[in-house]
Short mmCIF file of C-alpha atoms and ligand atoms in Angstrom, two decimals:
data_model
loop_
_atom_site.label_atom_id
_atom_site.label_comp_id
_atom_site.label_asym_id
_atom_site.label_seq_id
_atom_site.Cartn_x
_atom_site.Cartn_y
_atom_site.Cartn_z
CA MET E 531 11.97 -22.96 7.93
CA ARG E 532 10.79 -21.50 4.50
CA GLU E 533 13.02 -20.04 2.31
CA ARG E 534 13.06 -15.86 2.82
CA VAL E 535 12.95 -15.10 -0.79
CA PRO E 536 9.81 -16.13 -2.70
CA PRO E 537 10.33 -18.51 -5.99
CA GLY E 538 11.50 -16.42 -9.23
CA GLN E 539 12.73 -13.46 -7.26
CA ARG E 540 16.30 -11.92 -6.98
CA VAL E 541 17.50 -9.93 -4.31
CA VAL E 542 18.64 -6.30 -4.94
CA ASP E 543 20.94 -3.91 -3.04
CA LYS E 544 18.57 -0.71 -3.06
CA LEU E 545 14.81 0.23 -3.20
CA PRO E 546 14.19 0.76 -6.87
CA VAL E 547 11.82 3.39 -7.93
CA LEU E 548 8.82 2.24 -9.84
CA HIS E 549 5.66 3.78 -11.06
CA TYR E 550 3.53 3.78 -14.17
CA SER E 551 3.39 7.58 -14.49
CA ASP E 552 5.09 10.75 -13.08
CA ILE E 553 5.56 11.85 -9.13
CA PRO E 554 2.30 13.43 -8.45
CA HIS E 555 2.74 17.19 -7.27
CA ILE E 556 1.38 17.30 -3.27
CA ASP E 557 0.15 20.28 -1.38
CA ILE E 558 0.59 19.31 1.73
CA LYS E 559 -1.97 21.76 3.22
CA GLU E 560 -4.55 20.86 1.03
CA TRP E 561 -3.73 16.90 0.96
CA ARG E 562 -6.42 14.65 3.04
CA LEU E 563 -6.53 11.37 3.63
CA LYS E 564 -10.31 10.12 3.00
CA ILE E 565 -11.98 7.14 4.12
CA TYR E 566 -15.22 6.58 2.45
CA GLY E 567 -17.84 3.91 1.03
CA LEU E 568 -18.78 0.95 3.44
CA VAL E 569 -18.05 2.56 6.79
CA SER E 570 -20.18 4.13 9.77
CA LYS E 571 -17.93 7.28 10.03
CA GLU E 572 -16.69 8.64 6.46
CA LEU E 573 -13.27 10.55 7.26
CA SER E 574 -10.75 12.96 5.91
CA LEU E 575 -7.84 13.23 7.62
CA THR E 576 -4.84 15.70 7.45
CA TYR E 577 -0.89 15.06 7.99
CA GLU E 578 -0.94 16.42 10.99
CA GLU E 579 -3.54 14.43 12.26
CA LEU E 580 -2.18 11.51 10.81
CA LEU E 581 1.28 12.17 12.41
CA LYS E 582 -0.80 12.04 16.15
CA LEU E 583 -1.84 8.40 15.53
CA PRO E 584 0.36 6.03 17.43
CA GLN E 585 3.26 5.53 15.30
CA LYS E 586 5.04 2.47 15.15
CA GLU E 587 8.26 0.76 13.34
CA PHE E 588 8.02 -1.76 10.73
CA ARG E 589 10.49 -4.02 9.19
CA CYS E 590 9.56 -6.32 6.18
CA ASP E 591 11.08 -7.70 2.92
CA VAL E 592 9.37 -6.14 -0.37
CA HIS E 593 9.14 -8.20 -3.40
CA CYS E 594 8.11 -6.86 -7.04
CA VAL E 595 6.20 -8.58 -9.43
CA THR E 596 8.87 -7.95 -12.00
CA GLY E 597 11.64 -10.05 -10.23
CA TRP E 598 13.11 -7.73 -7.57
CA SER E 599 13.06 -8.22 -4.02
CA LYS E 600 14.31 -5.75 -1.10
CA LEU E 601 15.11 -7.10 2.05
CA ASP E 602 14.65 -5.40 5.35
CA THR E 603 13.01 -2.16 4.32
CA PHE E 604 12.53 0.11 7.42
CA TRP E 605 9.32 2.38 7.67
CA GLU E 606 7.54 4.33 10.25
CA GLY E 607 3.96 4.85 10.32
CA PHE E 608 0.58 3.62 11.52
CA GLU E 609 -1.46 0.46 11.83
CA VAL E 610 -4.32 -0.25 9.07
CA SER E 611 -6.51 -0.97 12.38
CA GLU E 612 -6.12 2.47 13.38
CA ILE E 613 -8.09 3.53 10.20
CA ILE E 614 -10.58 0.59 11.11
CA LYS E 615 -11.12 1.61 14.45
CA LEU E 616 -11.99 5.43 13.48
CA SER E 617 -14.51 4.40 10.26
CA LYS E 618 -15.89 1.40 11.40
CA PRO E 619 -16.31 -0.37 8.19
CA LEU E 620 -20.14 -1.62 7.53
CA GLU E 621 -20.70 -5.77 8.11
CA ASN E 622 -20.68 -5.78 4.16
CA ALA E 623 -17.60 -4.03 3.51
CA HIS E 624 -14.98 -7.18 2.46
CA PHE E 625 -12.89 -5.30 -0.03
CA VAL E 626 -11.24 -1.98 -0.28
CA MET E 627 -10.00 0.19 -3.33
CA VAL E 628 -6.98 1.98 -2.23
CA HIS E 629 -6.67 5.17 -4.40
CA SER E 630 -3.82 7.17 -5.22
CA ALA E 631 -2.98 10.86 -6.48
CA ASP E 632 -1.53 9.63 -9.79
CA GLY E 633 -4.61 8.04 -10.54
CA TYR E 634 -3.07 4.64 -9.32
CA ALA E 635 -5.53 2.33 -7.44
CA THR E 636 -5.31 -1.05 -6.08
CA ASN E 637 -7.68 -3.87 -4.65
CA LEU E 638 -7.09 -5.56 -1.63
CA SER E 639 -9.57 -7.89 0.60
CA LEU E 640 -10.38 -6.54 3.88
CA GLU E 641 -8.22 -9.41 5.52
CA ASP E 642 -4.92 -8.37 3.39
CA PHE E 643 -5.38 -4.91 3.65
CA SER E 644 -5.78 -5.16 7.56
CA LYS E 645 -2.33 -6.77 7.59
CA GLY E 646 -0.59 -3.68 6.21
CA PHE E 647 0.47 -0.59 7.60
CA PHE E 648 0.87 3.16 6.32
CA ALA E 649 3.97 4.69 5.96
CA MET E 650 4.97 8.29 6.97
CA LYS E 651 8.71 7.54 7.09
CA MET E 652 11.26 5.61 5.25
CA SER E 653 14.74 4.72 6.58
CA GLY E 654 14.30 7.29 9.31
CA LYS E 655 13.18 10.37 7.42
CA PRO E 656 9.83 11.35 5.96
CA LEU E 657 8.71 9.43 2.94
CA PRO E 658 10.86 10.62 -0.12
CA PRO E 659 8.67 12.05 -3.52
CA GLU E 660 9.32 9.05 -5.46
CA HIS E 661 8.49 6.53 -2.59
CA GLY E 662 5.10 8.05 -1.61
CA TYR E 663 5.27 11.28 0.35
CA PRO E 664 3.18 11.96 2.04
CA LEU E 665 1.88 8.45 2.87
CA ARG E 666 1.91 4.86 1.44
CA LEU E 667 0.59 1.87 2.01
CA VAL E 668 2.70 -1.25 2.35
CA VAL E 669 1.58 -5.01 2.19
CA PRO E 670 4.51 -6.76 2.80
CA HIS E 671 2.85 -10.31 2.13
CA LEU E 672 1.78 -9.52 -1.36
CA TYR E 673 3.77 -8.28 -4.26
CA PHE E 674 4.60 -4.84 -3.92
CA TRP E 675 1.96 -3.44 -6.66
CA LYS E 676 -0.26 -3.52 -3.54
CA SER E 677 1.97 -0.88 -1.71
CA ALA E 678 0.22 1.88 -3.32
CA LYS E 679 1.88 5.32 -2.84
CA TRP E 680 0.93 8.64 -2.70
CA VAL E 681 -2.53 7.41 -1.06
CA THR E 682 -5.24 9.78 -1.25
CA ALA E 683 -8.35 7.36 -0.29
CA VAL E 684 -9.45 4.51 1.08
CA GLU E 685 -12.87 2.98 -0.52
CA PHE E 686 -14.66 0.40 1.71
CA ILE E 687 -16.81 -2.02 -0.92
CA ALA E 688 -18.81 -4.97 -0.83
CA GLU E 689 -17.61 -6.86 -4.19
CA GLU E 690 -14.28 -7.43 -5.46
CA LYS E 691 -13.21 -5.20 -8.51
CA PRO E 692 -9.79 -5.04 -10.02
CA GLY E 693 -7.83 -1.85 -9.42
CA PHE E 694 -5.15 -0.33 -11.86
CA TRP E 695 -2.50 -3.13 -12.35
CA GLU E 696 -5.35 -5.98 -11.75
CA SER E 697 -7.54 -4.30 -14.89
CA ARG E 698 -4.49 -4.81 -16.83
CA GLY E 699 -3.60 -8.38 -16.51
CA TYR E 700 -1.94 -8.48 -13.03
CA HIS E 701 -3.35 -11.16 -10.54
CA ILE E 702 -6.43 -10.13 -8.40
CA ARG E 703 -4.33 -10.64 -5.08
CA GLY E 704 -0.65 -11.28 -5.83
CA ASP E 705 1.04 -13.62 -3.23
CA PRO E 706 4.64 -13.92 -3.84
CA TRP E 707 4.66 -17.13 -2.31
CA LYS E 708 2.20 -18.87 -4.67
CA GLU E 709 3.56 -16.64 -7.58
CA GLU E 710 0.25 -14.96 -8.31
CA ARG E 711 1.89 -12.81 -10.92
CA TYR E 712 -0.65 -12.71 -13.52
CA SER E 713 -4.36 -13.71 -14.20
CA GLU E 714 -4.73 -16.46 -16.73
CA ILE E 715 -6.36 -14.70 -20.03
N1 MTE L 1049 0.17 5.49 -6.63
C1 MTE L 1049 1.35 4.32 -7.22
N2 MTE L 1049 1.62 3.34 -6.41
C2 MTE L 1049 2.65 2.51 -6.68
C3 MTE L 1049 2.61 2.25 -8.04
C4 MTE L 1049 2.48 3.53 -9.12
O1 MTE L 1049 2.64 3.16 -10.47
N3 MTE L 1049 1.42 4.29 -8.50
N4 MTE L 1049 3.55 1.40 -8.33
C5 MTE L 1049 3.66 -0.10 -7.51
C6 MTE L 1049 4.57 -0.92 -8.07
S1 MTE L 1049 4.29 -2.05 -9.34
C7 MTE L 1049 5.61 -0.80 -7.32
S2 MTE L 1049 7.05 -2.32 -7.33
C8 MTE L 1049 5.82 -0.14 -5.96
C9 MTE L 1049 7.37 0.60 -6.16
O2 MTE L 1049 7.41 1.60 -4.84
P1 MTE L 1049 9.11 2.37 -5.00
O3 MTE L 1049 9.14 3.26 -6.25
O4 MTE L 1049 9.16 2.75 -3.60
O5 MTE L 1049 10.13 0.89 -4.85
O6 MTE L 1049 5.08 0.89 -5.74
C10 MTE L 1049 3.54 0.21 -6.25
N5 MTE L 1049 3.02 1.55 -5.82
MO1 MO L 1050 6.03 -3.65 -9.30
#
């Protein structure tokens, strides 16, 4: 059996709060999740509409590139596949860019994105503002910077493009088991 904690990581007791700027102010009545780009059907979904998608529980460990890992995080939300079913990405949609209300963005291959989930609750309560209310992506198999908080849009694209940290020296993919922390430049 493989180790539970990836190389170079140390386990912390509490999930730290980490973001590059300020917590964005969200007016939930105005807020939408937009799905656009290379899709058959563009979407603009309200918080209420997302709550009606099949809700599931997710338990996972998360690993930040700065060296901490938090084991056994507990989330509720919906599978990425729900968004894929509704928007039907086109055949040439091989990547996504996930956009956030604080100006953050992160890139994922369609394959990696599909393994993640959208969280609406954390530890049994609606997501706290500092952890991404109203909606965050969680992609447990990649470093936690891929788990965008305050998500506002998913853009389906044909070619890989770097997001916020990926264009500032972080690895384009970020697999913690391979220690894909920074790009070789
Ligand atoms: N929108 C947004 N999402 C973000 C970030 C950010 O700055 N803005 N930081 C990322 C990084 S580097 C980490 S480690 C996690 C931290 O999530 P937490 O504050 O819920 O622990 O959020 C990720 N998602
Ligand atoms: Mo991070």
